[in-house]
Amino acid sequence: MRIALVAAEVFPFAKTGGLADVCGALPAALENLGHEVIVIMPYYRCVGPQQAFNERALTATIGRNVRVFFLIHKEFFNRAGLYGTRTGDYPDNLDRFSFFCHQALAFLKELGTPFDIVHCHEWQTGLLPVLLKEQGGQDSFFARTRTVFTIHNLAYQGLFPAEQFAKLGVGQELFNDRQLEFYGKINLMKAGIVCSDYVTTVSPQYAREIQTQDFGCWLEGVLKSRRDRLTGILNGLDYSHWDPLTDGYLEPKYDGQVMSAKHVHKARLQEELGLEVLPDIPVFGFVGRLCYQKGLDLLESAFEELMRRPVQLVFQGRGEDKYQNMLLRLAKWSPQKCGVSIRYDERAAHRIYAGSDFFLMPSIYEPCGLTQMISLRYGAIPVTSHVGGLVDTVTDIASETGHGNGIVMSTYSVAGLLEAVDRAVGMYYQQERMQAFVRHGMSCRWTWEAAARRYVECYETCLQSA
Ligand code: ADP
């Protein structure tokens, strides 16, 4: 199969969250299954040298032989951020990503041999299935190409004022409530959902949740109407990158002698964040985008109570000013027990996974979540809410299945969070039990190979109707 993956961020070139991890790992996994894969993404300032903005095209390689093609547009993409600044989105995001989709299509044609599948990710690529549907009818080059659209986070839909519709370069008749219109606005996520041949999202549980009012972000009806072509495929984790035994950011590396190595990393982490360097207090880590989704409001409400317990908290993240300021305030209240680092830093993130005993993830919703998988691999037991991909990956250690790998809040409330933390602390002081769970957690695997096989099944279903 010839597959083109199109996305706005791909690790290691540009990353703001899990989307990049997925788009960096899936192509190589598909290639390993014997498919021919290319990737198309914008060339941003963070990708490489500035001079490249004067080039016409640039390529790189991931996996064994996956070509990554960067589309270049100096005015649109030579900026500090991918989608905006701290104060908000870039006002011309519709122009930027409309350009990207049109260019991607033109580029596919330039390559000369048709693709079987164009796999689009998130709202930034939502226009592409629309263009392909329109062109597929008119241009024999695209007639047999099928599109798959993956939702990574339904809360970010790419909403724009109706007056900008002409910028999309598609027929005005598509601006109706069954297609691109959404409460008087343009909705690019909806465009991708209604115009693609198959819709996927990043966990089975999230696929169910987004068809309900609680999680559907007003698109539940649209999603339900596509339920025979909607499925949840759990993300894998790239274990060649996330491996404490080979991790270039860690010394000592570890797999077998977990506890002694983790002690070293913990002491270093405590020192780096200005906490009291105590070996016998459980450290709860957090790495993530600082936004509503990640449950920071609940952590704030529970903070005073948390600080009465024998725990230390370590936060690393970047995001909304509101949450950045809140975390800095909490750290100021309890500098010896709460360390905060407001930044995006890969190396420091690896050190938090390695140095923490537990990993906090009280998300309000969580499409898949990679950080619970990462923390498990690094021997930090996740303490989570019970939503989305967390349901598919974290089982409570008290569950009767005997496969428990984390601590799951019984309710989404301050009491639920405190109860989960108390259970974590209790377990921490039962060293043998703790070690057994750490070892079990480190052995859990969600491979990209398994996920890629599921994507191939979707691609095949699409092609059967070609
Ligand atoms: P989301 O996609 O909602 O941001 P995920 O859990 O799916 O969350 O993926 C988050 C990814 O981004 C992980 O690889 C995590 O390590 C990384 N990450 C998030 N924030 C930071 C940060 N401040 N510094 C370094 N890495 C981060």
XYZ file of C-alpha atoms and ligand atoms in Angstrom:
493
model
C 0.000 0.000 0.000
C 1.160 3.563 -0.684
C 0.317 5.756 2.259
C 0.832 9.513 2.743
C 0.569 10.759 6.315
C -0.166 14.478 6.589
C 0.130 16.298 9.905
C 0.955 19.657 11.449
C 3.529 18.231 13.875
C 5.824 15.234 13.692
C 8.466 14.188 16.228
C 11.426 14.864 16.193
C 10.926 17.921 13.970
C 8.122 19.797 15.724
C 6.145 18.859 18.808
C 3.638 20.392 21.181
C 2.085 17.139 22.441
C 1.116 13.559 21.731
C 0.124 14.273 18.111
C 3.793 14.617 17.208
C 4.717 11.388 18.987
C 2.067 9.524 17.023
C 2.972 11.019 13.662
C 6.651 10.371 14.307
C 6.173 6.705 15.200
C 3.258 5.418 13.096
C 4.964 5.897 9.688
C 7.937 3.750 10.670
C 5.641 1.076 12.103
C 3.662 0.991 8.836
C 6.903 0.776 6.909
C 7.955 -2.192 9.034
C 4.759 -3.938 7.958
C 5.915 -3.595 4.354
C 4.055 -0.475 3.215
C 5.427 2.509 1.363
C 4.953 5.593 3.509
C 5.695 9.278 3.150
C 5.039 12.130 5.593
C 4.104 15.710 4.737
C 4.376 18.534 7.274
C 5.106 22.283 7.348
C 8.647 23.532 7.724
C 8.606 25.600 10.929
C 11.381 27.657 12.477
C 12.018 24.925 15.060
C 12.672 22.290 12.367
C 16.058 23.554 11.220
C 18.097 26.395 9.759
C 16.479 29.687 8.783
C 18.039 29.671 5.305
C 15.796 26.739 4.450
C 12.893 29.170 4.218
C 14.427 30.281 0.941
C 14.399 26.742 -0.474
C 11.554 25.308 -2.494
C 11.375 21.938 -0.772
C 13.228 19.962 1.862
C 13.237 16.356 2.950
C 14.381 14.228 5.862
C 14.110 10.546 6.760
C 12.519 8.752 9.699
C 12.386 5.022 10.322
C 14.394 3.051 7.794
C 13.252 4.798 4.687
C 10.243 7.023 5.323
C 10.711 10.322 3.494
C 9.437 13.380 5.297
C 8.589 16.239 2.936
C 8.483 19.731 4.416
C 6.273 22.301 2.768
C 7.836 25.732 2.959
C 6.165 29.107 3.315
C 8.271 31.731 5.022
C 5.492 34.119 5.953
C 3.230 31.407 7.390
C 5.650 29.114 9.166
C 8.791 31.077 10.093
C 7.403 31.854 13.539
C 8.254 31.102 17.158
C 5.166 28.927 17.753
C 3.396 26.272 15.736
C -0.151 27.522 16.233
C 0.098 30.697 18.255
C 1.670 32.595 21.110
C 0.996 32.459 24.843
C -1.802 34.952 24.405
C -3.672 32.979 21.750
C -3.824 31.443 18.288
C -2.287 33.162 15.279
C -5.100 35.129 13.629
C -4.236 33.747 10.193
C -4.353 30.039 11.105
C -7.026 29.429 8.500
C -4.791 30.879 5.782
C -1.818 28.904 7.079
C -3.425 25.484 7.216
C -5.627 25.993 4.180
C -2.411 26.716 2.293
C -0.839 23.610 3.835
C -3.687 21.327 2.687
C -3.780 22.744 -0.842
C -0.018 22.473 -1.129
C -0.009 18.924 0.218
C -2.487 17.907 -2.448
C -0.507 19.602 -5.223
C 2.619 17.944 -3.906
C 1.055 14.471 -3.937
C 0.239 14.979 -7.576
C 3.728 16.231 -8.333
C 5.135 12.961 -6.996
C 3.552 11.291 -10.000
C 2.253 7.970 -8.633
C -1.139 7.945 -6.899
C -1.406 7.085 -3.218
C -3.876 4.532 -1.894
C -4.368 6.286 1.425
C -3.964 9.857 2.612
C -4.006 9.721 6.391
C -4.845 13.136 7.877
C -4.497 14.137 11.518
C -6.414 16.799 13.462
C -8.191 19.937 12.302
C -5.127 21.419 10.618
C -5.550 18.769 7.913
C -9.369 18.664 7.972
C -9.652 20.475 4.651
C -7.657 17.797 2.834
C -10.405 15.115 2.772
C -12.757 17.793 1.433
C -10.359 18.723 -1.359
C -9.723 15.086 -2.188
C -13.418 14.329 -2.318
C -13.998 17.240 -4.668
C -10.940 16.507 -6.812
C -11.398 12.738 -6.712
C -14.459 13.134 -8.867
C -12.772 15.432 -11.345
C -9.182 14.236 -11.501
C -8.475 10.585 -12.297
C -5.148 10.860 -10.477
C -7.011 10.950 -7.151
C -9.947 8.761 -8.123
C -8.808 5.716 -6.157
C -7.203 7.548 -3.250
C -9.013 7.104 0.074
C -8.750 9.288 3.157
C -8.532 8.416 6.834
C -8.942 11.191 9.376
C -7.669 10.770 12.939
C -9.032 12.803 15.845
C -6.403 13.296 18.536
C -8.312 15.813 20.629
C -11.873 16.804 19.822
C -11.673 19.968 21.899
C -9.505 21.710 19.291
C -11.706 21.942 16.219
C -10.271 24.694 14.038
C -13.189 27.125 14.220
C -13.155 30.207 12.002
C -15.619 32.975 11.089
C -17.931 32.243 8.160
C -16.620 35.335 6.350
C -13.336 33.512 5.793
C -14.955 30.638 3.873
C -13.606 31.776 0.490
C -10.080 31.145 1.794
C -10.771 27.406 1.835
C -10.989 27.263 -1.941
C -13.995 24.902 -1.959
C -17.577 25.326 -3.108
C -19.744 27.603 -0.964
C -22.480 24.930 -1.070
C -20.435 22.947 1.488
C -21.221 25.612 4.077
C -24.234 23.854 5.538
C -24.830 22.096 8.848
C -24.270 18.578 7.448
C -20.838 19.550 6.150
C -18.484 22.395 7.082
C -20.800 24.738 8.957
C -21.019 24.556 12.733
C -23.227 27.030 14.582
C -22.534 29.720 12.000
C -18.796 29.103 11.831
C -16.385 27.066 9.720
C -15.322 23.890 11.541
C -12.322 22.095 10.046
C -12.499 19.118 12.420
C -16.058 18.554 11.273
C -14.878 18.856 7.656
C -12.407 16.020 8.221
C -15.013 13.883 9.982
C -17.723 14.198 7.368
C -15.584 14.058 4.228
C -13.109 11.258 4.996
C -13.656 7.594 4.175
C -12.827 6.450 7.703
C -12.545 8.285 11.009
C -10.354 7.041 13.800
C -9.489 8.307 17.213
C -6.735 7.375 19.576
C -8.374 4.960 22.018
C -11.442 2.690 22.012
C -12.885 4.354 25.110
C -12.540 7.865 23.648
C -14.253 6.624 20.469
C -17.263 5.721 22.620
C -17.107 8.861 24.758
C -17.054 11.338 21.861
C -20.404 10.032 20.705
C -21.955 11.288 23.950
C -22.979 14.753 25.049
C -20.466 14.798 27.910
C -17.425 14.397 25.666
C -18.671 15.147 22.154
C -17.885 18.899 22.172
C -21.138 19.426 20.223
C -19.994 17.060 17.483
C -21.513 13.942 19.061
C -24.363 13.876 16.538
C -21.976 14.158 13.594
C -19.793 11.410 15.044
C -22.746 9.158 15.733
C -23.849 9.545 12.146
C -20.481 8.087 11.123
C -20.336 5.322 13.731
C -20.053 2.533 11.154
C -16.864 4.205 9.942
C -15.500 5.332 13.314
C -13.123 3.338 15.444
C -10.687 3.844 18.312
C -7.129 2.611 17.879
C -4.977 2.893 20.961
C -1.709 4.711 20.375
C 1.468 2.793 20.844
C 4.537 4.079 22.576
C 7.865 4.260 20.790
C 9.827 2.025 23.155
C 13.054 2.606 21.255
C 12.840 6.238 22.316
C 11.218 5.761 25.715
C 13.516 3.195 27.287
C 15.308 3.823 30.601
C 17.895 1.229 29.604
C 19.122 3.187 26.579
C 17.898 6.704 27.377
C 20.616 9.178 26.419
C 19.282 11.703 28.943
C 19.751 9.352 31.915
C 22.736 8.208 33.907
C 22.520 5.639 35.436
C 20.337 3.848 32.939
C 18.205 1.093 34.340
C 15.924 -1.815 33.782
C 16.914 -4.531 36.247
C 18.276 -2.592 39.222
C 15.323 -0.275 39.146
C 15.052 0.904 42.698
C 18.671 1.870 43.262
C 18.825 3.757 39.945
C 15.553 5.502 40.611
C 16.899 6.656 43.982
C 19.728 8.449 42.210
C 17.353 10.099 39.734
C 14.982 11.058 42.497
C 17.676 12.788 44.530
C 18.821 14.665 41.426
C 15.279 15.718 40.626
C 14.666 16.926 44.176
C 17.873 18.909 44.077
C 17.187 20.423 40.647
C 13.773 21.631 41.727
C 14.925 22.952 45.085
C 13.006 20.376 47.125
C 14.263 18.780 50.310
C 16.445 15.868 49.236
C 14.774 13.047 51.139
C 14.965 9.451 49.921
C 11.918 8.260 51.851
C 9.179 10.535 50.678
C 7.137 9.627 47.577
C 7.581 12.016 44.655
C 4.578 12.559 42.368
C 5.553 13.873 38.922
C 3.519 15.709 36.298
C 4.578 16.502 32.732
C 2.088 17.994 30.335
C 0.443 20.881 28.600
C -0.968 23.267 31.182
C -4.602 23.445 30.196
C -8.097 22.668 31.469
C -7.958 19.074 30.180
C -5.162 17.973 32.471
C -7.064 18.380 35.757
C -4.991 21.201 37.202
C -8.035 22.845 38.778
C -8.648 19.710 40.794
C -5.016 19.642 41.878
C -5.303 23.239 43.013
C -8.441 22.466 45.035
C -6.742 19.482 46.671
C -3.385 21.199 47.153
C -3.681 22.281 50.759
C -4.752 18.788 51.809
C -2.029 17.233 49.683
C 0.586 19.324 51.426
C -0.457 17.840 54.785
C 0.669 14.449 53.520
C 4.187 13.025 53.269
C 4.516 13.767 49.554
C 6.488 15.927 47.156
C 5.024 17.192 43.883
C 6.989 18.022 40.756
C 5.359 19.793 37.803
C 6.795 20.525 34.391
C 4.679 22.125 31.739
C 3.874 25.052 29.563
C 0.529 26.393 28.568
C -2.121 28.834 29.615
C -0.998 31.758 31.749
C -3.735 30.954 34.260
C -2.250 27.540 35.039
C 1.372 28.622 34.819
C 0.715 31.319 37.418
C -1.297 28.956 39.560
C 1.512 26.396 39.711
C 4.114 29.039 40.478
C 1.891 30.255 43.313
C 1.583 26.730 44.728
C 5.348 26.243 44.586
C 5.812 29.494 46.454
C 3.490 28.345 49.238
C 5.351 25.066 49.694
C 8.820 25.396 48.205
C 10.162 22.325 49.987
C 7.386 20.033 48.861
C 6.302 21.382 45.501
C 8.691 22.087 42.621
C 7.524 23.738 39.420
C 9.297 24.180 36.129
C 7.447 26.203 33.512
C 9.086 25.090 30.302
C 9.040 22.629 27.485
C 12.155 20.501 27.811
C 12.523 16.932 26.558
C 15.549 16.104 28.675
C 14.034 17.392 31.887
C 10.826 15.463 31.118
C 12.777 12.197 30.859
C 14.361 12.969 34.201
C 10.996 13.522 35.830
C 9.678 10.182 34.581
C 12.822 8.504 35.947
C 12.941 10.364 39.259
C 9.271 10.097 40.239
C 7.674 7.298 42.228
C 4.198 8.146 40.971
C 2.847 10.123 38.039
C -0.186 12.384 38.444
C -2.749 12.394 35.663
C -6.157 13.516 36.932
C -7.326 14.460 33.419
C -10.884 15.672 32.902
C -10.811 13.945 29.536
C -7.933 12.131 27.865
C -8.157 10.974 24.225
C -5.329 8.483 24.725
C -2.576 9.920 26.872
C 0.999 8.888 26.378
C 2.428 10.123 29.633
C 0.862 7.288 31.652
C 2.481 4.784 29.279
C 5.814 6.595 29.496
C 5.717 6.819 33.277
C 4.965 3.098 33.538
C 7.991 2.288 31.386
C 10.156 4.449 33.666
C 8.867 2.840 36.849
C 6.612 5.688 38.026
C 3.158 4.367 38.869
C 0.353 6.448 37.334
C -2.345 7.939 39.549
C -5.170 8.701 37.146
C -8.770 9.598 36.522
C -10.951 7.069 34.723
C -11.559 8.525 31.271
C -10.601 7.949 27.645
C -7.331 6.195 26.966
C -6.655 5.985 30.695
C -9.493 3.449 30.919
C -7.831 1.407 28.170
C -4.340 1.463 29.686
C -4.503 1.846 33.469
C -6.115 -0.778 35.687
C -6.377 -0.154 39.393
C -3.988 -2.207 41.488
C -6.874 -3.195 43.714
C -8.864 -4.611 40.797
C -9.769 -8.256 40.857
C -8.185 -8.872 37.466
C -4.794 -9.065 39.152
C -3.371 -7.021 36.246
C -3.397 -3.693 38.047
C -0.706 -1.246 36.986
C -1.842 2.046 38.488
C -4.027 3.822 40.974
C -7.341 4.988 39.585
C -9.444 7.668 41.271
C -12.828 6.245 42.285
C -14.581 9.564 41.618
C -13.564 12.773 39.897
C -13.421 14.924 43.017
C -10.998 16.254 45.605
C -11.944 13.313 47.824
C -11.313 10.894 44.938
C -7.893 12.379 44.270
C -6.884 12.393 47.940
C -8.034 8.815 48.380
C -5.927 7.762 45.381
C -2.886 9.647 46.688
C -3.348 8.094 50.129
C -3.383 4.639 48.597
C -0.217 5.511 46.678
C 1.514 6.711 49.832
C 0.430 3.558 51.686
C 1.842 1.397 48.953
C 5.065 3.382 48.796
C 5.890 2.364 52.351
C 5.358 -1.327 51.581
C 8.626 -1.669 49.737
C 8.196 -5.187 48.380
C 4.724 -4.538 47.071
C 5.863 -1.284 45.548
C 8.781 -2.941 43.782
C 6.557 -5.650 42.374
C 4.174 -3.055 40.924
C 7.007 -0.966 39.532
C 8.404 -4.043 37.784
C 5.012 -5.021 36.450
C 4.406 -1.477 35.188
C 7.742 -1.435 33.420
C 6.834 -4.622 31.581
C 3.543 -3.253 30.176
C 3.707 -2.701 26.420
C 1.536 -0.877 23.894
C 3.441 -1.323 20.679
C 3.200 0.686 17.497
C 3.265 -2.560 15.590
C -0.113 -3.544 17.054
C -1.552 -0.079 16.375
C -0.192 -0.025 12.813
C -1.877 -3.370 12.072
C -5.197 -1.892 13.141
C -4.672 1.160 10.917
C -3.903 -1.141 7.998
C -7.253 -2.884 8.584
C -8.992 0.503 8.295
C -7.059 1.355 5.151
C -8.071 -2.000 3.656
C -11.728 -1.410 4.478
C -11.528 1.950 2.711
C -9.875 0.455 -0.345
C -12.475 -2.279 -0.623
C -14.985 0.446 -1.351
C -12.673 2.077 -3.927
P -1.270 15.629 24.941
O -1.218 15.051 23.553
O -2.653 15.875 25.445
O -0.388 16.821 25.089
P -0.023 13.128 25.748
O 0.069 12.474 27.081
O -0.696 12.341 24.664
O -0.696 14.544 25.953
O 1.446 13.465 25.195
C 2.244 14.438 25.749
C 3.644 14.331 25.178
O 4.268 15.612 25.260
C 4.538 13.396 25.972
O 5.542 12.885 25.136
C 5.148 14.342 27.034
O 6.370 13.851 27.553
C 5.350 15.583 26.191
N 5.330 16.844 26.948
C 4.245 17.556 27.336
N 4.626 18.676 27.996
C 5.972 18.675 28.034
C 6.960 19.574 28.576
N 6.614 20.676 29.227
N 8.268 19.249 28.410
C 8.622 18.114 27.743
N 7.737 17.237 27.214
C 6.433 17.508 27.351
